[in-house]
Amino acid sequence: MIQRPDITVYRESADALAERIRAKGFSTPSVAVILGSGLGAYAASDAVAERLVIPYREIPNFPVSTVSYQKGELVVGRVGGKTVLFFNGRFHYYEGWEMWQASYPTAVSRLLGVDTMIVTNAAGGINADVLTPGDLVLLTDHIKLCADSPMRGRNEDALGERFFDMQAVYDVNLRALAHRCAAECGISLKEGVYAYMAGPQFETPAEIRALRLLGADVVGMSTVPEIIEAAHCGIRVLGISCVTNLAAGVTGAPMTEEEVLATSAAVQDHFTALLDSVIRRI
Ligand code: HPA
């Protein structure tokens, strides 16, 4: 276990980034977007102007992701007059990162001036009465059963308080905005509670039945560390899951990473249209 580091470590990352962002003429970033598995196309699209691509390995103290299909780069760009940070590639606990490393980009974003974060992921659909693969689900809350937390360890008062409220992080105004944008784009946007499982193994059918009883609608292995960090440092969050498969035991079909990636590729157009509309109107 590597302890959560001192604020100076985060500041080194943020200061180096701030300098590169300023040098390219960008204003202070206000929005960060964390792009989930197979959902990275938007950052490379024409909707993002004046792109500055910074590989994670060029950012001091930044973790570097090992999942081969994830890029591991920060794309800084302008969308609708705002400077937006796109984290293309995230750090998963199942890769061996500590939780505070999984949420490292969130804290650095805060130090750079970000106050709004959009977190996206691929997830399994638990509630098959309502959800089918390809659905986009707006997160209203989450359940995390594993004991670890990105905020475990010494608290950094410069970032946030030791004990902090988790009731408002899934911001109600952002959720309303996302629904308006989805309706205007003609995209169906459902709502649900995300269950965090540490992975990397997919869940057992019994685990999924238990999660359903507990009130979860979708399940995945990311996002929650970043959301907790955001709640701590005062960033409001919009969370969107792409249902890439039905969860274990729902249909009995074998679960594969290929299915996850194929479905996220198939919804790419809807997903990027929604993302674009929301970012422009934040
Ligand atoms: N379980 C956990 N994580 C996932 C799933 C799932 O079914 N699908 C995509 N990510």
PDB file of C-alpha atoms and ligand atoms in Angstrom:
ATOM      1  CA  MET A   1       0.000   0.000   0.000  1.00  0.00           C
ATOM      2  CA  ILE A   2       1.458   3.322  -1.053  1.00  0.00           C
ATOM      3  CA  GLN A   3       0.102   6.151   1.061  1.00  0.00           C
ATOM      4  CA  ARG A   4      -1.786   9.016  -0.490  1.00  0.00           C
ATOM      5  CA  PRO A   5       0.871  11.659  -1.059  1.00  0.00           C
ATOM      6  CA  ASP A   6       1.220  15.184   0.163  1.00  0.00           C
ATOM      7  CA  ILE A   7      -0.496  18.031  -1.731  1.00  0.00           C
ATOM      8  CA  THR A   8       2.884  19.119  -3.125  1.00  0.00           C
ATOM      9  CA  VAL A   9       2.876  16.006  -5.352  1.00  0.00           C
ATOM     10  CA  TYR A  10      -0.519  16.983  -6.815  1.00  0.00           C
ATOM     11  CA  ARG A  11       0.638  20.586  -7.190  1.00  0.00           C
ATOM     12  CA  GLU A  12       3.697  19.492  -9.190  1.00  0.00           C
ATOM     13  CA  SER A  13       1.398  17.766 -11.693  1.00  0.00           C
ATOM     14  CA  ALA A  14      -1.024  20.688 -11.798  1.00  0.00           C
ATOM     15  CA  ASP A  15       1.646  23.380 -12.106  1.00  0.00           C
ATOM     16  CA  ALA A  16       3.382  21.602 -14.991  1.00  0.00           C
ATOM     17  CA  LEU A  17       0.043  21.168 -16.769  1.00  0.00           C
ATOM     18  CA  ALA A  18      -1.073  24.734 -16.084  1.00  0.00           C
ATOM     19  CA  GLU A  19       2.076  26.021 -17.714  1.00  0.00           C
ATOM     20  CA  ARG A  20       1.588  23.954 -20.879  1.00  0.00           C
ATOM     21  CA  ILE A  21      -2.097  24.861 -21.056  1.00  0.00           C
ATOM     22  CA  ARG A  22      -1.401  28.586 -20.604  1.00  0.00           C
ATOM     23  CA  ALA A  23       1.472  28.531 -23.098  1.00  0.00           C
ATOM     24  CA  LYS A  24      -0.997  27.370 -25.785  1.00  0.00           C
ATOM     25  CA  GLY A  25      -3.293  30.308 -25.043  1.00  0.00           C
ATOM     26  CA  PHE A  26      -6.071  28.352 -23.296  1.00  0.00           C
ATOM     27  CA  SER A  27      -8.094  29.949 -20.510  1.00  0.00           C
ATOM     28  CA  THR A  28      -8.408  28.219 -17.119  1.00  0.00           C
ATOM     29  CA  PRO A  29     -10.078  24.789 -17.579  1.00  0.00           C
ATOM     30  CA  SER A  30     -13.556  24.594 -16.074  1.00  0.00           C
ATOM     31  CA  VAL A  31     -14.721  21.139 -17.173  1.00  0.00           C
ATOM     32  CA  ALA A  32     -12.989  17.740 -17.038  1.00  0.00           C
ATOM     33  CA  VAL A  33     -14.261  14.653 -18.833  1.00  0.00           C
ATOM     34  CA  ILE A  34     -13.099  11.158 -17.949  1.00  0.00           C
ATOM     35  CA  LEU A  35     -13.624   8.903 -20.939  1.00  0.00           C
ATOM     36  CA  GLY A  36     -14.448   5.251 -20.277  1.00  0.00           C
ATOM     37  CA  SER A  37     -13.534   2.063 -22.161  1.00  0.00           C
ATOM     38  CA  GLY A  38     -14.129   2.500 -25.876  1.00  0.00           C
ATOM     39  CA  LEU A  39     -15.691   5.944 -25.361  1.00  0.00           C
ATOM     40  CA  GLY A  40     -12.696   8.091 -26.310  1.00  0.00           C
ATOM     41  CA  ALA A  41     -13.667   9.189 -29.839  1.00  0.00           C
ATOM     42  CA  TYR A  42     -15.136  12.544 -28.840  1.00  0.00           C
ATOM     43  CA  ALA A  43     -11.803  13.958 -27.682  1.00  0.00           C
ATOM     44  CA  ALA A  44     -10.331  13.270 -31.138  1.00  0.00           C
ATOM     45  CA  SER A  45     -13.321  14.674 -33.044  1.00  0.00           C
ATOM     46  CA  ASP A  46     -13.668  18.038 -34.773  1.00  0.00           C
ATOM     47  CA  ALA A  47     -16.039  19.170 -32.027  1.00  0.00           C
ATOM     48  CA  VAL A  48     -12.955  19.821 -29.898  1.00  0.00           C
ATOM     49  CA  ALA A  49     -11.023  22.821 -31.167  1.00  0.00           C
ATOM     50  CA  GLU A  50      -7.323  23.644 -30.813  1.00  0.00           C
ATOM     51  CA  ARG A  51      -6.388  20.319 -29.315  1.00  0.00           C
ATOM     52  CA  LEU A  52      -3.309  20.003 -27.140  1.00  0.00           C
ATOM     53  CA  VAL A  53      -2.419  16.341 -26.509  1.00  0.00           C
ATOM     54  CA  ILE A  54      -0.295  15.599 -23.454  1.00  0.00           C
ATOM     55  CA  PRO A  55       0.689  11.941 -22.871  1.00  0.00           C
ATOM     56  CA  TYR A  56       0.329  11.032 -19.189  1.00  0.00           C
ATOM     57  CA  ARG A  57       4.007  10.051 -19.101  1.00  0.00           C
ATOM     58  CA  GLU A  58       4.919  13.709 -19.725  1.00  0.00           C
ATOM     59  CA  ILE A  59       3.012  14.876 -16.630  1.00  0.00           C
ATOM     60  CA  PRO A  60       5.127  14.788 -13.459  1.00  0.00           C
ATOM     61  CA  ASN A  61       3.897  12.237 -10.888  1.00  0.00           C
ATOM     62  CA  PHE A  62       1.018  11.043 -13.103  1.00  0.00           C
ATOM     63  CA  PRO A  63       0.154   7.324 -13.125  1.00  0.00           C
ATOM     64  CA  VAL A  64       0.358   5.662 -16.568  1.00  0.00           C
ATOM     65  CA  SER A  65      -2.346   3.173 -17.583  1.00  0.00           C
ATOM     66  CA  THR A  66      -1.503  -0.338 -18.721  1.00  0.00           C
ATOM     67  CA  VAL A  67      -4.752  -1.374 -20.448  1.00  0.00           C
ATOM     68  CA  SER A  68      -3.713  -1.632 -24.070  1.00  0.00           C
ATOM     69  CA  TYR A  69      -6.852  -0.146 -25.677  1.00  0.00           C
ATOM     70  CA  GLN A  70      -6.791   2.864 -23.401  1.00  0.00           C
ATOM     71  CA  LYS A  71      -4.711   5.726 -24.611  1.00  0.00           C
ATOM     72  CA  GLY A  72      -3.188   7.338 -21.550  1.00  0.00           C
ATOM     73  CA  GLU A  73      -3.302  10.938 -22.655  1.00  0.00           C
ATOM     74  CA  LEU A  74      -4.828  14.205 -21.640  1.00  0.00           C
ATOM     75  CA  VAL A  75      -6.468  16.152 -24.450  1.00  0.00           C
ATOM     76  CA  VAL A  76      -6.953  19.841 -23.720  1.00  0.00           C
ATOM     77  CA  GLY A  77      -9.347  21.582 -26.074  1.00  0.00           C
ATOM     78  CA  ARG A  78     -11.920  24.293 -26.493  1.00  0.00           C
ATOM     79  CA  VAL A  79     -15.608  23.402 -26.683  1.00  0.00           C
ATOM     80  CA  GLY A  80     -18.246  26.137 -26.782  1.00  0.00           C
ATOM     81  CA  GLY A  81     -15.785  28.741 -25.505  1.00  0.00           C
ATOM     82  CA  LYS A  82     -14.715  26.640 -22.499  1.00  0.00           C
ATOM     83  CA  THR A  83     -11.386  24.968 -21.913  1.00  0.00           C
ATOM     84  CA  VAL A  84     -12.089  21.282 -21.346  1.00  0.00           C
ATOM     85  CA  LEU A  85      -9.765  18.531 -20.098  1.00  0.00           C
ATOM     86  CA  PHE A  86     -10.380  15.088 -21.596  1.00  0.00           C
ATOM     87  CA  PHE A  87      -8.724  12.254 -19.739  1.00  0.00           C
ATOM     88  CA  ASN A  88      -8.443   9.544 -22.344  1.00  0.00           C
ATOM     89  CA  GLY A  89      -7.474   6.493 -20.309  1.00  0.00           C
ATOM     90  CA  ARG A  90      -8.094   6.024 -16.606  1.00  0.00           C
ATOM     91  CA  PHE A  91      -6.458   4.186 -13.722  1.00  0.00           C
ATOM     92  CA  HIS A  92      -8.310   1.179 -12.390  1.00  0.00           C
ATOM     93  CA  TYR A  93      -7.902  -0.327  -8.952  1.00  0.00           C
ATOM     94  CA  TYR A  94      -7.851  -3.784 -10.612  1.00  0.00           C
ATOM     95  CA  GLU A  95      -4.707  -2.833 -12.511  1.00  0.00           C
ATOM     96  CA  GLY A  96      -2.941  -2.552  -9.170  1.00  0.00           C
ATOM     97  CA  TRP A  97      -3.267   1.186  -8.646  1.00  0.00           C
ATOM     98  CA  GLU A  98      -4.254   2.465  -5.238  1.00  0.00           C
ATOM     99  CA  MET A  99      -7.648   4.145  -5.109  1.00  0.00           C
ATOM    100  CA  TRP A 100      -6.060   7.564  -4.663  1.00  0.00           C
ATOM    101  CA  GLN A 101      -4.145   6.918  -7.897  1.00  0.00           C
ATOM    102  CA  ALA A 102      -7.392   6.012  -9.674  1.00  0.00           C
ATOM    103  CA  SER A 103      -8.743   9.415  -8.669  1.00  0.00           C
ATOM    104  CA  TYR A 104      -5.485  11.330  -9.154  1.00  0.00           C
ATOM    105  CA  PRO A 105      -6.698  13.172 -12.322  1.00  0.00           C
ATOM    106  CA  THR A 106      -9.732  14.447 -10.400  1.00  0.00           C
ATOM    107  CA  ALA A 107      -7.682  16.147  -7.687  1.00  0.00           C
ATOM    108  CA  VAL A 108      -5.268  17.575 -10.279  1.00  0.00           C
ATOM    109  CA  SER A 109      -8.244  18.890 -12.280  1.00  0.00           C
ATOM    110  CA  ARG A 110      -9.496  20.696  -9.181  1.00  0.00           C
ATOM    111  CA  LEU A 111      -6.106  22.345  -8.669  1.00  0.00           C
ATOM    112  CA  LEU A 112      -6.256  23.472 -12.312  1.00  0.00           C
ATOM    113  CA  GLY A 113      -9.587  25.215 -11.701  1.00  0.00           C
ATOM    114  CA  VAL A 114     -12.126  22.588 -12.795  1.00  0.00           C
ATOM    115  CA  ASP A 115     -15.507  22.709 -11.017  1.00  0.00           C
ATOM    116  CA  THR A 116     -17.532  20.329 -13.200  1.00  0.00           C
ATOM    117  CA  MET A 117     -16.649  16.772 -14.184  1.00  0.00           C
ATOM    118  CA  ILE A 118     -18.307  14.342 -16.576  1.00  0.00           C
ATOM    119  CA  VAL A 119     -17.434  10.733 -15.811  1.00  0.00           C
ATOM    120  CA  THR A 120     -18.262   8.023 -18.319  1.00  0.00           C
ATOM    121  CA  ASN A 121     -17.918   4.265 -18.235  1.00  0.00           C
ATOM    122  CA  ALA A 122     -18.887   0.947 -19.714  1.00  0.00           C
ATOM    123  CA  ALA A 123     -21.135  -0.997 -17.357  1.00  0.00           C
ATOM    124  CA  GLY A 124     -23.143  -4.177 -17.066  1.00  0.00           C
ATOM    125  CA  GLY A 125     -26.931  -3.820 -16.945  1.00  0.00           C
ATOM    126  CA  ILE A 126     -28.415  -5.408 -13.810  1.00  0.00           C
ATOM    127  CA  ASN A 127     -32.006  -4.291 -14.160  1.00  0.00           C
ATOM    128  CA  ALA A 128     -32.945  -6.094 -17.369  1.00  0.00           C
ATOM    129  CA  ASP A 129     -36.608  -5.032 -17.047  1.00  0.00           C
ATOM    130  CA  VAL A 130     -35.479  -1.579 -18.099  1.00  0.00           C
ATOM    131  CA  LEU A 131     -31.987  -1.853 -19.548  1.00  0.00           C
ATOM    132  CA  THR A 132     -30.611  -3.346 -22.741  1.00  0.00           C
ATOM    133  CA  PRO A 133     -27.076  -3.248 -24.192  1.00  0.00           C
ATOM    134  CA  GLY A 134     -26.443   0.057 -25.923  1.00  0.00           C
ATOM    135  CA  ASP A 135     -28.470   2.092 -23.393  1.00  0.00           C
ATOM    136  CA  LEU A 136     -27.022   5.246 -21.883  1.00  0.00           C
ATOM    137  CA  VAL A 137     -27.741   5.606 -18.159  1.00  0.00           C
ATOM    138  CA  LEU A 138     -27.436   8.788 -16.149  1.00  0.00           C
ATOM    139  CA  LEU A 139     -26.077   7.959 -12.706  1.00  0.00           C
ATOM    140  CA  THR A 140     -28.131   9.182  -9.773  1.00  0.00           C
ATOM    141  CA  ASP A 141     -26.081   7.564  -7.003  1.00  0.00           C
ATOM    142  CA  HIS A 142     -23.733   4.669  -6.308  1.00  0.00           C
ATOM    143  CA  ILE A 143     -23.100   1.719  -4.023  1.00  0.00           C
ATOM    144  CA  LYS A 144     -19.533   0.766  -3.127  1.00  0.00           C
ATOM    145  CA  LEU A 145     -19.200  -2.381  -1.049  1.00  0.00           C
ATOM    146  CA  CYS A 146     -15.420  -2.664  -1.084  1.00  0.00           C
ATOM    147  CA  ALA A 147     -13.759  -1.125   1.944  1.00  0.00           C
ATOM    148  CA  ASP A 148     -11.095   1.014   0.324  1.00  0.00           C
ATOM    149  CA  SER A 149     -11.506   4.729  -0.438  1.00  0.00           C
ATOM    150  CA  PRO A 150      -9.349   7.197  -2.368  1.00  0.00           C
ATOM    151  CA  MET A 151      -9.538   9.468   0.677  1.00  0.00           C
ATOM    152  CA  ARG A 152      -8.150   6.851   3.079  1.00  0.00           C
ATOM    153  CA  GLY A 153      -5.089   8.176   4.883  1.00  0.00           C
ATOM    154  CA  ARG A 154      -4.075  11.634   5.979  1.00  0.00           C
ATOM    155  CA  ASN A 155      -6.574  14.301   4.939  1.00  0.00           C
ATOM    156  CA  GLU A 156      -5.368  17.207   2.824  1.00  0.00           C
ATOM    157  CA  ASP A 157      -7.277  20.201   4.177  1.00  0.00           C
ATOM    158  CA  ALA A 158      -6.250  22.275   1.143  1.00  0.00           C
ATOM    159  CA  LEU A 159      -8.384  19.942  -1.009  1.00  0.00           C
ATOM    160  CA  GLY A 160     -11.344  19.201   1.263  1.00  0.00           C
ATOM    161  CA  GLU A 161     -12.589  18.149   4.671  1.00  0.00           C
ATOM    162  CA  ARG A 162     -11.851  14.877   6.472  1.00  0.00           C
ATOM    163  CA  PHE A 163     -15.533  13.875   6.574  1.00  0.00           C
ATOM    164  CA  PHE A 164     -17.568  15.034   3.643  1.00  0.00           C
ATOM    165  CA  ASP A 165     -21.082  14.806   2.258  1.00  0.00           C
ATOM    166  CA  MET A 166     -21.851  12.398  -0.607  1.00  0.00           C
ATOM    167  CA  GLN A 167     -25.498  13.407  -1.082  1.00  0.00           C
ATOM    168  CA  ALA A 168     -25.106  16.096  -3.714  1.00  0.00           C
ATOM    169  CA  VAL A 169     -22.142  15.023  -5.831  1.00  0.00           C
ATOM    170  CA  TYR A 170     -24.393  13.655  -8.614  1.00  0.00           C
ATOM    171  CA  ASP A 171     -25.515  17.197  -9.257  1.00  0.00           C
ATOM    172  CA  VAL A 172     -29.255  17.588  -9.790  1.00  0.00           C
ATOM    173  CA  ASN A 173     -28.910  20.580 -12.142  1.00  0.00           C
ATOM    174  CA  LEU A 174     -26.411  18.746 -14.341  1.00  0.00           C
ATOM    175  CA  ARG A 175     -28.728  15.762 -14.443  1.00  0.00           C
ATOM    176  CA  ALA A 176     -31.619  17.963 -15.553  1.00  0.00           C
ATOM    177  CA  LEU A 177     -29.368  19.517 -18.206  1.00  0.00           C
ATOM    178  CA  ALA A 178     -28.344  16.062 -19.479  1.00  0.00           C
ATOM    179  CA  HIS A 179     -31.994  15.043 -19.814  1.00  0.00           C
ATOM    180  CA  ARG A 180     -32.792  18.221 -21.758  1.00  0.00           C
ATOM    181  CA  CYS A 181     -29.806  17.674 -24.064  1.00  0.00           C
ATOM    182  CA  ALA A 182     -30.721  14.013 -24.616  1.00  0.00           C
ATOM    183  CA  ALA A 183     -34.310  14.930 -25.494  1.00  0.00           C
ATOM    184  CA  GLU A 184     -33.131  17.578 -27.967  1.00  0.00           C
ATOM    185  CA  CYS A 185     -30.694  15.137 -29.582  1.00  0.00           C
ATOM    186  CA  GLY A 186     -33.404  12.439 -29.749  1.00  0.00           C
ATOM    187  CA  ILE A 187     -31.351  10.135 -27.533  1.00  0.00           C
ATOM    188  CA  SER A 188     -32.938   7.942 -24.893  1.00  0.00           C
ATOM    189  CA  LEU A 189     -31.274   8.524 -21.527  1.00  0.00           C
ATOM    190  CA  LYS A 190     -32.254   6.309 -18.625  1.00  0.00           C
ATOM    191  CA  GLU A 191     -31.363   6.743 -14.942  1.00  0.00           C
ATOM    192  CA  GLY A 192     -29.848   4.387 -12.437  1.00  0.00           C
ATOM    193  CA  VAL A 193     -27.658   3.567  -9.469  1.00  0.00           C
ATOM    194  CA  TYR A 194     -24.113   2.333 -10.199  1.00  0.00           C
ATOM    195  CA  ALA A 195     -22.625  -0.499  -8.162  1.00  0.00           C
ATOM    196  CA  TYR A 196     -18.841  -0.422  -7.934  1.00  0.00           C
ATOM    197  CA  MET A 197     -17.069  -3.780  -7.949  1.00  0.00           C
ATOM    198  CA  ALA A 198     -13.288  -3.884  -7.716  1.00  0.00           C
ATOM    199  CA  GLY A 199     -12.782  -6.520 -10.456  1.00  0.00           C
ATOM    200  CA  PRO A 200     -10.983  -7.500 -12.605  1.00  0.00           C
ATOM    201  CA  GLN A 201     -13.194 -10.601 -12.587  1.00  0.00           C
ATOM    202  CA  PHE A 202     -16.747  -9.985 -13.726  1.00  0.00           C
ATOM    203  CA  GLU A 203     -19.323 -10.601 -11.017  1.00  0.00           C
ATOM    204  CA  THR A 204     -20.935 -13.905 -10.129  1.00  0.00           C
ATOM    205  CA  PRO A 205     -24.664 -14.369 -10.775  1.00  0.00           C
ATOM    206  CA  ALA A 206     -25.238 -14.408  -6.993  1.00  0.00           C
ATOM    207  CA  GLU A 207     -23.400 -11.106  -6.619  1.00  0.00           C
ATOM    208  CA  ILE A 208     -25.564  -9.562  -9.322  1.00  0.00           C
ATOM    209  CA  ARG A 209     -28.756 -10.856  -7.671  1.00  0.00           C
ATOM    210  CA  ALA A 210     -27.534  -9.341  -4.390  1.00  0.00           C
ATOM    211  CA  LEU A 211     -26.707  -6.006  -6.041  1.00  0.00           C
ATOM    212  CA  ARG A 212     -30.147  -5.892  -7.608  1.00  0.00           C
ATOM    213  CA  LEU A 213     -31.771  -6.443  -4.212  1.00  0.00           C
ATOM    214  CA  LEU A 214     -29.655  -3.611  -2.840  1.00  0.00           C
ATOM    215  CA  GLY A 215     -30.987  -1.223  -5.455  1.00  0.00           C
ATOM    216  CA  ALA A 216     -28.274  -1.166  -8.123  1.00  0.00           C
ATOM    217  CA  ASP A 217     -29.151  -0.839 -11.808  1.00  0.00           C
ATOM    218  CA  VAL A 218     -25.712  -1.022 -13.436  1.00  0.00           C
ATOM    219  CA  VAL A 219     -22.370  -2.455 -12.358  1.00  0.00           C
ATOM    220  CA  GLY A 220     -18.799  -1.555 -13.243  1.00  0.00           C
ATOM    221  CA  MET A 221     -15.184  -1.373 -12.116  1.00  0.00           C
ATOM    222  CA  SER A 222     -14.423   2.343 -12.331  1.00  0.00           C
ATOM    223  CA  THR A 223     -15.858   5.821 -11.767  1.00  0.00           C
ATOM    224  CA  VAL A 224     -16.572   5.655  -8.026  1.00  0.00           C
ATOM    225  CA  PRO A 225     -13.016   6.536  -6.886  1.00  0.00           C
ATOM    226  CA  GLU A 226     -13.157   9.652  -9.086  1.00  0.00           C
ATOM    227  CA  ILE A 227     -16.633  10.553  -7.821  1.00  0.00           C
ATOM    228  CA  ILE A 228     -15.557  10.273  -4.186  1.00  0.00           C
ATOM    229  CA  GLU A 229     -12.513  12.461  -4.855  1.00  0.00           C
ATOM    230  CA  ALA A 230     -14.786  14.968  -6.642  1.00  0.00           C
ATOM    231  CA  ALA A 231     -17.156  15.096  -3.673  1.00  0.00           C
ATOM    232  CA  HIS A 232     -14.183  15.688  -1.385  1.00  0.00           C
ATOM    233  CA  CYS A 233     -12.719  18.594  -3.337  1.00  0.00           C
ATOM    234  CA  GLY A 234     -15.998  20.209  -4.373  1.00  0.00           C
ATOM    235  CA  ILE A 235     -16.403  19.240  -8.025  1.00  0.00           C
ATOM    236  CA  ARG A 236     -19.966  18.614  -9.222  1.00  0.00           C
ATOM    237  CA  VAL A 237     -20.361  15.481 -11.294  1.00  0.00           C
ATOM    238  CA  LEU A 238     -22.359  14.113 -14.172  1.00  0.00           C
ATOM    239  CA  GLY A 239     -21.965  10.337 -14.495  1.00  0.00           C
ATOM    240  CA  ILE A 240     -23.004   8.435 -17.624  1.00  0.00           C
ATOM    241  CA  SER A 241     -22.797   4.659 -18.058  1.00  0.00           C
ATOM    242  CA  CYS A 242     -23.006   2.917 -21.378  1.00  0.00           C
ATOM    243  CA  VAL A 243     -24.631  -0.479 -20.841  1.00  0.00           C
ATOM    244  CA  THR A 244     -22.324  -2.725 -22.839  1.00  0.00           C
ATOM    245  CA  ASN A 245     -23.748  -6.061 -21.706  1.00  0.00           C
ATOM    246  CA  LEU A 246     -26.316  -7.549 -19.381  1.00  0.00           C
ATOM    247  CA  ALA A 247     -24.725  -8.437 -16.046  1.00  0.00           C
ATOM    248  CA  ALA A 248     -23.723 -11.961 -14.993  1.00  0.00           C
ATOM    249  CA  GLY A 249     -26.543 -14.463 -14.757  1.00  0.00           C
ATOM    250  CA  VAL A 250     -29.146 -12.197 -16.363  1.00  0.00           C
ATOM    251  CA  THR A 251     -29.093 -14.102 -19.658  1.00  0.00           C
ATOM    252  CA  GLY A 252     -26.518 -16.765 -18.785  1.00  0.00           C
ATOM    253  CA  ALA A 253     -24.434 -15.821 -21.827  1.00  0.00           C
ATOM    254  CA  PRO A 254     -20.648 -15.794 -21.310  1.00  0.00           C
ATOM    255  CA  MET A 255     -19.203 -12.356 -20.558  1.00  0.00           C
ATOM    256  CA  THR A 256     -16.289 -11.010 -22.523  1.00  0.00           C
ATOM    257  CA  GLU A 257     -14.252  -7.851 -22.849  1.00  0.00           C
ATOM    258  CA  GLU A 258     -14.906  -8.021 -26.633  1.00  0.00           C
ATOM    259  CA  GLU A 259     -18.653  -7.613 -26.080  1.00  0.00           C
ATOM    260  CA  VAL A 260     -18.002  -4.601 -23.836  1.00  0.00           C
ATOM    261  CA  LEU A 261     -15.817  -2.902 -26.452  1.00  0.00           C
ATOM    262  CA  ALA A 262     -18.068  -3.777 -29.405  1.00  0.00           C
ATOM    263  CA  THR A 263     -21.140  -2.251 -27.711  1.00  0.00           C
ATOM    264  CA  SER A 264     -19.330   0.905 -26.636  1.00  0.00           C
ATOM    265  CA  ALA A 265     -18.097   1.314 -30.234  1.00  0.00           C
ATOM    266  CA  ALA A 266     -21.680   0.894 -31.501  1.00  0.00           C
ATOM    267  CA  VAL A 267     -23.069   3.690 -29.287  1.00  0.00           C
ATOM    268  CA  GLN A 268     -20.177   6.061 -29.985  1.00  0.00           C
ATOM    269  CA  ASP A 269     -22.260   8.430 -32.177  1.00  0.00           C
ATOM    270  CA  HIS A 270     -25.093   8.840 -29.681  1.00  0.00           C
ATOM    271  CA  PHE A 271     -22.683   9.132 -26.857  1.00  0.00           C
ATOM    272  CA  THR A 272     -20.537  11.831 -28.459  1.00  0.00           C
ATOM    273  CA  ALA A 273     -23.626  13.812 -29.549  1.00  0.00           C
ATOM    274  CA  LEU A 274     -24.897  13.849 -25.972  1.00  0.00           C
ATOM    275  CA  LEU A 275     -21.486  14.717 -24.554  1.00  0.00           C
ATOM    276  CA  ASP A 276     -21.058  17.575 -27.015  1.00  0.00           C
ATOM    277  CA  SER A 277     -24.485  19.007 -26.290  1.00  0.00           C
ATOM    278  CA  VAL A 278     -23.968  18.852 -22.506  1.00  0.00           C
ATOM    279  CA  ILE A 279     -20.471  20.362 -22.525  1.00  0.00           C
ATOM    280  CA  ARG A 280     -21.575  23.293 -24.667  1.00  0.00           C
ATOM    281  CA  ARG A 281     -24.398  24.109 -22.269  1.00  0.00           C
ATOM    282  CA  ILE A 282     -22.714  23.629 -18.917  1.00  0.00           C
TER     283      ILE A 282
HETATM  284  N1  HPA B   1     -19.447  -5.917 -14.798  1.00  0.00           N
HETATM  285  C1  HPA B   1     -18.460  -5.114 -14.379  1.00  0.00           C
HETATM  286  N2  HPA B   1     -17.892  -4.203 -15.144  1.00  0.00           N
HETATM  287  C2  HPA B   1     -18.337  -4.075 -16.411  1.00  0.00           C
HETATM  288  C3  HPA B   1     -19.361  -4.880 -16.916  1.00  0.00           C
HETATM  289  C4  HPA B   1     -19.956  -5.849 -16.047  1.00  0.00           C
HETATM  290  O1  HPA B   1     -20.871  -6.603 -16.422  1.00  0.00           O
HETATM  291  N3  HPA B   1     -19.554  -4.504 -18.203  1.00  0.00           N
HETATM  292  C5  HPA B   1     -18.680  -3.499 -18.455  1.00  0.00           C
HETATM  293  N4  HPA B   1     -17.931  -3.233 -17.377  1.00  0.00           N
END
